[in-house]
Coordinates of C-alpha atoms and ligand atoms in Angstrom, one line a residue:
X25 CA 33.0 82.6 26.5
X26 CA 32.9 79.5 24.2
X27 CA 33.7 80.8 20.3
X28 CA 31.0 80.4 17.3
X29 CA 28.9 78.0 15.7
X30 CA 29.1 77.6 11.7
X31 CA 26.9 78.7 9.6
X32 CA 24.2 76.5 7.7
X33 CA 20.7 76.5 7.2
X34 CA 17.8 76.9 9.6
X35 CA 16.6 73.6 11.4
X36 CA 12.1 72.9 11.6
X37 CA 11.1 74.2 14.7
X38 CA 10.3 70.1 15.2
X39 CA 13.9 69.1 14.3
X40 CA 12.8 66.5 11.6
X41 CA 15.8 65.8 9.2
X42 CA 15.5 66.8 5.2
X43 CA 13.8 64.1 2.9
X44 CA 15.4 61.5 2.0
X45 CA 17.6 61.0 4.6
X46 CA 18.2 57.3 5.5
X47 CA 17.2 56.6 8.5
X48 CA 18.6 52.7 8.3
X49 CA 19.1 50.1 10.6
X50 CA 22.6 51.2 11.5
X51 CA 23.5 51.6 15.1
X52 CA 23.2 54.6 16.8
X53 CA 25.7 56.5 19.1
X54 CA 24.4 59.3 21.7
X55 CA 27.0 62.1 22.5
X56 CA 25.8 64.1 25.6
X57 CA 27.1 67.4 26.1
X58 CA 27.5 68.8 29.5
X59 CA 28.3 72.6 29.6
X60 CA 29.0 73.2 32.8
X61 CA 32.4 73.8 34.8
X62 CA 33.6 74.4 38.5
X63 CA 35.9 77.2 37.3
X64 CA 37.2 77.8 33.2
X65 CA 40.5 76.3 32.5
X66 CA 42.7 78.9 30.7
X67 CA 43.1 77.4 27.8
X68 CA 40.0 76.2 27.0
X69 CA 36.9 77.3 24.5
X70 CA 34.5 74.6 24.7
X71 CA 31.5 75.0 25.5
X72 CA 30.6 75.1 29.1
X73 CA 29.8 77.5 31.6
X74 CA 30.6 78.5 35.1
X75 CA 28.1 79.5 37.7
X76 CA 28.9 83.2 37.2
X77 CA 28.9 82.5 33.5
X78 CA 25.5 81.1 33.2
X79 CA 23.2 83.4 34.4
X80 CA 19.0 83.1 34.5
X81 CA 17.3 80.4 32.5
X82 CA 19.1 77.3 33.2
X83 CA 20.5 75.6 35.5
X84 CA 22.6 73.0 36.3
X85 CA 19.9 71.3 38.5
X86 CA 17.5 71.4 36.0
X87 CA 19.6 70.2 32.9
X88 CA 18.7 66.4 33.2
X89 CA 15.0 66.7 32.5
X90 CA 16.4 69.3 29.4
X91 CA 18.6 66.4 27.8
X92 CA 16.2 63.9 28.6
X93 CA 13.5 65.8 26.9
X94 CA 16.2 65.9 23.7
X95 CA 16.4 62.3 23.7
X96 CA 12.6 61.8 23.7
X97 CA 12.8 64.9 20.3
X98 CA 15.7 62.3 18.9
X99 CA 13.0 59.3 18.8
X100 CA 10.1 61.5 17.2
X101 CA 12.8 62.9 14.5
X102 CA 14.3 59.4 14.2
X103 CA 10.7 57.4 13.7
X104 CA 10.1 54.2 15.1
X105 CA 13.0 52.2 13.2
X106 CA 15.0 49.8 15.3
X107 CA 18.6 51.6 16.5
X108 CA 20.2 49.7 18.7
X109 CA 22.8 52.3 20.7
X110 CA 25.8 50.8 20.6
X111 CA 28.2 54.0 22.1
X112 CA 27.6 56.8 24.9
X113 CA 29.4 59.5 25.7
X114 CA 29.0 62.0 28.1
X115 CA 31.2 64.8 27.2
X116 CA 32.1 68.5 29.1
X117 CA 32.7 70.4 30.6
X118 CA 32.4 68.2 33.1
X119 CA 29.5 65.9 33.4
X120 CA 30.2 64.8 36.8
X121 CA 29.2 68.2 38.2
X122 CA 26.0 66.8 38.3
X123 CA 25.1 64.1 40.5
X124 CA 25.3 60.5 39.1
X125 CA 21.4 60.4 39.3
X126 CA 20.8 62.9 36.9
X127 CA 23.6 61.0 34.4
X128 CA 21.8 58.0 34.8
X129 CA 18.8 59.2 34.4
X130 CA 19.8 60.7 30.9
X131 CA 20.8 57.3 30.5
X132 CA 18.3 55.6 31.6
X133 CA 16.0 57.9 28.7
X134 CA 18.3 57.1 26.0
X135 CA 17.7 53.0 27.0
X136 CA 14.2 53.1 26.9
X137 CA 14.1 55.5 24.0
X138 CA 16.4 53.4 21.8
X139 CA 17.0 50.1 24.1
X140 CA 21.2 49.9 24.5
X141 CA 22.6 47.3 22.6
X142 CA 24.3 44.5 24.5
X143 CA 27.9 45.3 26.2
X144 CA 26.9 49.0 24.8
X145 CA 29.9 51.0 26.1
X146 CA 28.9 54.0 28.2
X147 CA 32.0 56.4 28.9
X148 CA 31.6 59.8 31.2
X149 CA 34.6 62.3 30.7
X150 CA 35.4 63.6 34.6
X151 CA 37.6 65.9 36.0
X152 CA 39.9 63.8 38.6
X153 CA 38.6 66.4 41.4
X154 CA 35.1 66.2 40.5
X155 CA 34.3 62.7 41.6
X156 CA 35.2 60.2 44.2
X157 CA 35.0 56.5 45.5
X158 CA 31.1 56.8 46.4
X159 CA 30.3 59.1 43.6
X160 CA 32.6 56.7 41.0
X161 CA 30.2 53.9 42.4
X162 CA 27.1 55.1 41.9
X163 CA 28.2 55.7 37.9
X164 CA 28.6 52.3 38.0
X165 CA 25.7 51.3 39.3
X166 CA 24.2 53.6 37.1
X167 CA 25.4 51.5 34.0
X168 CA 28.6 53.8 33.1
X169 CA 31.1 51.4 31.4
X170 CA 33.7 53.4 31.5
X171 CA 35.5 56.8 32.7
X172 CA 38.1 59.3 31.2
X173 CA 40.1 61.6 33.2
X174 CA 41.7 64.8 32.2
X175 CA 45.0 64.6 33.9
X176 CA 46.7 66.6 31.4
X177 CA 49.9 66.1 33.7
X178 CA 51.6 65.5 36.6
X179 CA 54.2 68.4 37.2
X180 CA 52.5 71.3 39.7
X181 CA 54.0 73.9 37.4
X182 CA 52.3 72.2 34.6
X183 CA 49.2 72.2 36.2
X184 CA 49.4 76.1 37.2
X185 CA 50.0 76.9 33.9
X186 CA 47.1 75.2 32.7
X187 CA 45.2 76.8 35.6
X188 CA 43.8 72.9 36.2
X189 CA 42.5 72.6 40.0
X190 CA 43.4 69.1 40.9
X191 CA 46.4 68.0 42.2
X192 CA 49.3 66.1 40.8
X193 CA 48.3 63.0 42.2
X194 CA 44.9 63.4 42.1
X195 CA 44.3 61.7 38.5
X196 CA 46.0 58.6 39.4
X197 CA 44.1 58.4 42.7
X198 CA 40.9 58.8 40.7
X199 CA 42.0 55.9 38.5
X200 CA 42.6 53.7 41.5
X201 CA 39.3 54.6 43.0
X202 CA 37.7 53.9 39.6
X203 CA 39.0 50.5 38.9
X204 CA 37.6 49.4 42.8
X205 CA 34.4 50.9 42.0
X206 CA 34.7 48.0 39.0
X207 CA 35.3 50.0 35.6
X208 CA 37.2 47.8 33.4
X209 CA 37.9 50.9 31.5
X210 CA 39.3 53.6 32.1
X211 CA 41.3 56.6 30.1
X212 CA 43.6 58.9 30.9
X213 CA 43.6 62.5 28.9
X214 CA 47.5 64.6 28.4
X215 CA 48.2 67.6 27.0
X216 CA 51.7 68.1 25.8
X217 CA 53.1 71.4 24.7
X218 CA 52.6 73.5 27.7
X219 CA 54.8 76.9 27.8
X220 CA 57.5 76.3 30.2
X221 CA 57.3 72.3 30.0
X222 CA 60.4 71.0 29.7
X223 CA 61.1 67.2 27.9
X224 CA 61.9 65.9 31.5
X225 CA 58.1 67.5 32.8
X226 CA 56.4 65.6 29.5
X227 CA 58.5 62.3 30.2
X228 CA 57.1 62.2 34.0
X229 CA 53.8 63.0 33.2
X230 CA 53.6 60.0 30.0
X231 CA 55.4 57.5 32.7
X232 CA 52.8 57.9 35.3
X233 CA 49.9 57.5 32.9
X234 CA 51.8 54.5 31.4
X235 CA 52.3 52.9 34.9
X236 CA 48.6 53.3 35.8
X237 CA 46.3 50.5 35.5
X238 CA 44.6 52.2 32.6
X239 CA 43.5 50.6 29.5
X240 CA 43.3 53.7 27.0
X241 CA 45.8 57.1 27.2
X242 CA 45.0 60.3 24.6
X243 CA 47.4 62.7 23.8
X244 CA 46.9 65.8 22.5
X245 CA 48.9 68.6 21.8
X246 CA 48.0 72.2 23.4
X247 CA 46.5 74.3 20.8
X248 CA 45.7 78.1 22.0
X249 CA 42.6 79.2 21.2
X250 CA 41.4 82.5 19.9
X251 CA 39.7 84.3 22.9
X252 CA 41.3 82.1 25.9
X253 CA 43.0 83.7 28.7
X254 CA 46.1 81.8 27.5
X255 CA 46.1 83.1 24.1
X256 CA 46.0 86.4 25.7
X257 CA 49.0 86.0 27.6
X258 CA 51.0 84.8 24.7
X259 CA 49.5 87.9 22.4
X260 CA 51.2 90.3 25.3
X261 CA 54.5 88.2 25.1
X262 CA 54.1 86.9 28.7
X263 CA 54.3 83.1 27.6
X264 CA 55.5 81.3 24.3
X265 CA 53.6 79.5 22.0
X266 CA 53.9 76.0 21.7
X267 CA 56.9 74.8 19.5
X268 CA 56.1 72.5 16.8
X269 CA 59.8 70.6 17.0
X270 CA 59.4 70.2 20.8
X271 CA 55.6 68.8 19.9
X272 CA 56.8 65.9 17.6
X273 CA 59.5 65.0 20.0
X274 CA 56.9 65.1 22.8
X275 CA 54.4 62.8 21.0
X276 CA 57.5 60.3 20.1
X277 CA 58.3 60.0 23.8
X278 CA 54.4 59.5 24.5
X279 CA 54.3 56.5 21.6
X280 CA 57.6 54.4 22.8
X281 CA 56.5 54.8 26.5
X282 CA 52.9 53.5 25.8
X283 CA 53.8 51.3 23.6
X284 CA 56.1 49.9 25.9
X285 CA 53.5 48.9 28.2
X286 CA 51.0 47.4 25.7
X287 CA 49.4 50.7 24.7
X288 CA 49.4 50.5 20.9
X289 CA 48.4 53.8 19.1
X290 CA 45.1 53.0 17.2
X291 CA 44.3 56.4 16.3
X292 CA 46.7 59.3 16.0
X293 CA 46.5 60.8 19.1
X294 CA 45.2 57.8 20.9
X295 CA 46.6 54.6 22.6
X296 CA 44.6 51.5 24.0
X297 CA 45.3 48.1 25.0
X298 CA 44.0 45.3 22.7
X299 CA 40.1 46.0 23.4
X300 CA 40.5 49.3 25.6
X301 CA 39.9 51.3 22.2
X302 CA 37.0 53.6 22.8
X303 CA 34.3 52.6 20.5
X304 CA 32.5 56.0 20.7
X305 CA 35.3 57.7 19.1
X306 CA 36.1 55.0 16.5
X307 CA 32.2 55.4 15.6
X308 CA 32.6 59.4 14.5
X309 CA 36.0 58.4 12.8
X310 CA 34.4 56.0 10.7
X311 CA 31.4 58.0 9.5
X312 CA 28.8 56.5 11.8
X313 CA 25.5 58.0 13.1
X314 CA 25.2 60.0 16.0
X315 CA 23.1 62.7 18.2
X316 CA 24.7 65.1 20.1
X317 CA 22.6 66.0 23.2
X318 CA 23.0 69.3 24.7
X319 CA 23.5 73.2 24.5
X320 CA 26.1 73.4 20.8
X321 CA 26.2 69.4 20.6
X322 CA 26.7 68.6 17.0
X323 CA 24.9 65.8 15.8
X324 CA 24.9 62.9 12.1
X325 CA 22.7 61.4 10.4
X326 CA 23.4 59.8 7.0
X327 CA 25.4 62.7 5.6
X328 CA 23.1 65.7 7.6
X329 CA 24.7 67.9 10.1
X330 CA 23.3 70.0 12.3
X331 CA 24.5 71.3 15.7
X332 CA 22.5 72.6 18.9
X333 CA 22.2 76.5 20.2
X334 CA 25.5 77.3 22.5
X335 CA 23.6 78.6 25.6
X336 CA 22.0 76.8 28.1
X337 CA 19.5 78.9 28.9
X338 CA 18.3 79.3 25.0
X339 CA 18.3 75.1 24.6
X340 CA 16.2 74.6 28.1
X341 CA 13.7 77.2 26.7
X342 CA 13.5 75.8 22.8
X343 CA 13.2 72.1 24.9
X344 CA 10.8 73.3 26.6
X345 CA 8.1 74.7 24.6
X346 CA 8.7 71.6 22.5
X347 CA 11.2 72.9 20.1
X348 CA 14.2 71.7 18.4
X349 CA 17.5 73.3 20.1
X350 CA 18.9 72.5 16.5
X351 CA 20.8 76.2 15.7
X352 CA 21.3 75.5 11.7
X353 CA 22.1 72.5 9.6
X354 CA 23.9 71.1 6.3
X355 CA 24.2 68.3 4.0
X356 CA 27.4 67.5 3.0
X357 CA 27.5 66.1 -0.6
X358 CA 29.3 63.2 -1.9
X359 CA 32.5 65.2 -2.3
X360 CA 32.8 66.5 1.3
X361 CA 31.7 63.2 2.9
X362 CA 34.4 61.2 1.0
X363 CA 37.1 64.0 1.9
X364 CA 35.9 63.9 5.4
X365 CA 36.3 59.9 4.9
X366 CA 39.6 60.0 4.2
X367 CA 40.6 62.6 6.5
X368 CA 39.5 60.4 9.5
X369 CA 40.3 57.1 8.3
X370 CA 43.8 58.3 7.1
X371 CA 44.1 58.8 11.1
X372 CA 43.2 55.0 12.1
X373 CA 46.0 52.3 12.2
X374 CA 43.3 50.3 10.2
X375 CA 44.6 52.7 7.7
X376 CA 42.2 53.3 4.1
X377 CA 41.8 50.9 1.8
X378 CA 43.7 52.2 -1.3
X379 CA 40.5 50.5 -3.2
X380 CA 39.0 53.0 -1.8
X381 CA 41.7 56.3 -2.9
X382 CA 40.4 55.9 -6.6
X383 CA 42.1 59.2 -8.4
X384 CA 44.6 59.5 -5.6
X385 CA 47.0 56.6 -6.3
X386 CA 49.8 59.0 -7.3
X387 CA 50.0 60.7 -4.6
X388 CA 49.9 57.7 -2.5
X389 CA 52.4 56.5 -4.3
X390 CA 54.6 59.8 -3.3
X391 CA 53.6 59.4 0.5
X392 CA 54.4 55.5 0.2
X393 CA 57.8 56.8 -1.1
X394 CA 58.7 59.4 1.3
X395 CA 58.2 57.2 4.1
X396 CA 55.0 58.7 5.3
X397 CA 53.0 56.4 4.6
X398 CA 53.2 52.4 4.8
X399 CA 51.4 49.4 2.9
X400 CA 49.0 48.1 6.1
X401 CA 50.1 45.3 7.8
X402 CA 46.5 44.4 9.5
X403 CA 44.0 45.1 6.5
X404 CA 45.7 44.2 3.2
X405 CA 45.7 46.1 0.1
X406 CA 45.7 49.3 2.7
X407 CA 47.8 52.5 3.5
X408 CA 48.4 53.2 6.7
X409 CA 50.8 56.0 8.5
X410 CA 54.5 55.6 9.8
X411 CA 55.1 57.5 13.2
X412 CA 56.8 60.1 11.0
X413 CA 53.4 60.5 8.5
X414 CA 51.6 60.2 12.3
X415 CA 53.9 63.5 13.4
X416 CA 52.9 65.2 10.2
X417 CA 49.6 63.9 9.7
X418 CA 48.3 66.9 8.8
X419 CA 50.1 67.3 5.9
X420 CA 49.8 63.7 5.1
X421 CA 45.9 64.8 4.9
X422 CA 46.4 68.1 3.2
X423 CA 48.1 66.8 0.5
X424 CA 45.9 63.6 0.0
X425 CA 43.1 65.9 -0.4
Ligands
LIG30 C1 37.0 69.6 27.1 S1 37.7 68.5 28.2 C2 36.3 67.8 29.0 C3 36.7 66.9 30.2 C4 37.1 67.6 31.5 N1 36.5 68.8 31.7 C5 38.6 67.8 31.6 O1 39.0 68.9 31.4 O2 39.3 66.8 31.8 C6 38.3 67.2 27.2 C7 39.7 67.3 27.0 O3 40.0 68.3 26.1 C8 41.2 68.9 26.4 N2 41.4 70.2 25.8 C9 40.6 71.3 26.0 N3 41.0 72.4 25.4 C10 42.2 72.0 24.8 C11 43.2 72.7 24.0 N4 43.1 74.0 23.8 N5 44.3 72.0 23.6 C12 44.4 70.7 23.8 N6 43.5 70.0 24.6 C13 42.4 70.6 25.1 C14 41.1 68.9 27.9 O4 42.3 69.2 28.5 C15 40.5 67.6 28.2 O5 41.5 66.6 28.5
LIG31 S1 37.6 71.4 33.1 FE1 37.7 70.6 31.0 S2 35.9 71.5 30.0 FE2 36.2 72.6 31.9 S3 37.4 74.4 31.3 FE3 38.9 72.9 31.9 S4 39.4 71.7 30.0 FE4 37.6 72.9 29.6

């Protein structure tokens, strides 16, 4: 089962968002959460369900007409300004579970809710065994821009480990079948890290995503959850835990074989060819708007956070006697939102403007020194990581906050 939500403060019953919250004319991204999976990877904790898992009170057949009835709450909360949606994501679990139909209809709700803006970008996250040529064509034709695949890797041991049900080759098939189907983009998802992966395993794994016709790779290192069946097996000794030393060497083969083939890093843990970037993902890092549809979604406006009940049963039943499935709330202050500023920006090769690190110069300075961080070369008068400050970023961030 997925773990908790945070605490905050109770959302209104109708969902509408504390006063003085500025709703502007910025544009507006829609995250839509699918909780549903064919079986429960052991590693994971999001937030989805197998059949066995869900029980009475939702289902996955009837979860369209629940989201789309979110996105109708979203334009009463929101009022009738003009927000352009410039970003979709459908997110999992594994959205295409459920028949492209019901994805485009959720689409097709947020459009004439909001109205997309033109060349929106519309991405659905997919398991590489969960879809196929005719399935991958009708996303298309339902307006999906683009699709991201969780290949994690390419090594059968790898895979078991992971207790992923696709094949090997099955990712890379998908991709094939994805670009015919006419996506001009499409992602590829790795996990490094695995116990028992060995540094020829990761190498394969990063040169068969670099040689597919792909315009965008991510790649993440395996963290064990509390309460997974994986962190089990490393609490009773069974399996190690991921080294930290194999890690950084793991993401430095990932960056010179990308990078190799015209996949620049434009985000820590994420590598794109000139215009592949994903736009949806660039909007949370820089601080943008968005509502997240769906059972424990997390959603933000203009500094207000709030995030959705965790089981689908208790979201279909708030939905549907015209409630908000908001499960509490909280409004970060000026301090938080600039330290949640720099931590994400600090991640983007756009770097932070150092105009913008008032108070924090010295230790800029230090990082500058110690080779952590570098003077931008795109955005001038800007700090930016070195691939070491990118293998320790999160000390780059610790100690800039
Ligand atoms: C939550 S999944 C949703 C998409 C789809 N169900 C899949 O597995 O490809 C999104 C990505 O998060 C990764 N992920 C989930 N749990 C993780 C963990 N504990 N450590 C690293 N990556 C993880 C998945 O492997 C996947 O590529
Ligand atoms: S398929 Fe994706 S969302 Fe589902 S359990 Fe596996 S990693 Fe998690």
């Amino acid at each position: 089962m997925p773990g908790s939500l945070p605490e905050g403060e109770p959302v209104p019953p109708d969902g509408s968002l504390p006063e003085g919250t500025l709703v502007d004319s910025r544009p507006l991204s829609f995250y839509v959460h699918v909780p549903f999976c064919a079986t429960r990877c052991g590693y994971c904790d999001f937030t989805t369900y197998t059949a066995e898992e869900l029980g009475g009170g939702a289902s996955r057949d009837s979860y369209a007409d629940d989201a789309i009835a979110e996105v109708r709450l979203a334009r009463r909360v929101l009022g009738s300004a003009e927000l352009p949606v410039r970003t979709v994501f459908l997110g999992g679990g594994t959205p295409t579970l459920l028949p492209a139909a019901d994805l485009g209809r959720i689409l097709t709700a947020i459009d004439s809710e909001f109205g997309l803006a033109p060349g929106a970008e519309v991405t659905t996250e997919a398991n590489p065994d969960s879809v196929d040529a005719a399935s991958l064509s009708a996303l298309r034709e339902a307006g999906f821009t683009r699709v991201s695949f969780g290949m994690q890797s390419v090594v059968p041991h790898v895979l078991a480990m992971l207790e992923r049900t696709h094949s090997p080759g099955r990712a890379l098939a998908a991709v094939d079948e994805a670009r015919s189907a006419g996506f001009a983009h499409v992602s590829l998802d790795l996990i490094y890290g695995t116990p028992g992966e060995t540094a020829d395993d990761w190498r394969r794994s990063v040169e068969a995503a670099a040689a597919a016709d792909v315009d965008h790779v991510s790649a993440y290192a395996l963290v064990v959850e509390d309460g997974t069946r994986l962190a089990a097996r490393v609490r009773r000794g069974e399996v190690p835990l991921p080294d930290d030393d194999v890690a950084a060497e793991c993401y430095e083969v990932a960056d010179e074989a990308f990078g190799a083939v015209g996949l620049d890093w434009y985000e820590v843990s994420n590598w794109a060819r000139p215009g592949g970037e994903c736009r949806h993902n660039m909007a949370y890092w820089r601080g943008d708007h968005w509502w997240g549809v769906g059972p424990g979604a997390h959603s933000h406006v203009d500094g207000v956070r709030w995030w959705n009940v965790r089981h689908p049963a208790e979201y279909a039943r708030r939905l549907r006697a015209g409630e908000s499935p908001g499960a509490g709330r909280e409004m970060l202050d000026h301090e938080s939102r600039e330290s949640e500023r720099v931590l994400l920006g600090i991640r983007l090769r756009e770097g932070l403007a150092l105009d913008d690190l008032p108070g924090r110069m010295p230790v800029v300075n230090e990082l500058l020194a110690e080779g952590l961080l570098q003077p931008g070369a795109a955005v001038a008068g800007s700090a930016v990581l070195t691939l070491r400050g990118r293998l320790l970023a999160d000390l780059v961030v610790r100690r800039l906050l």
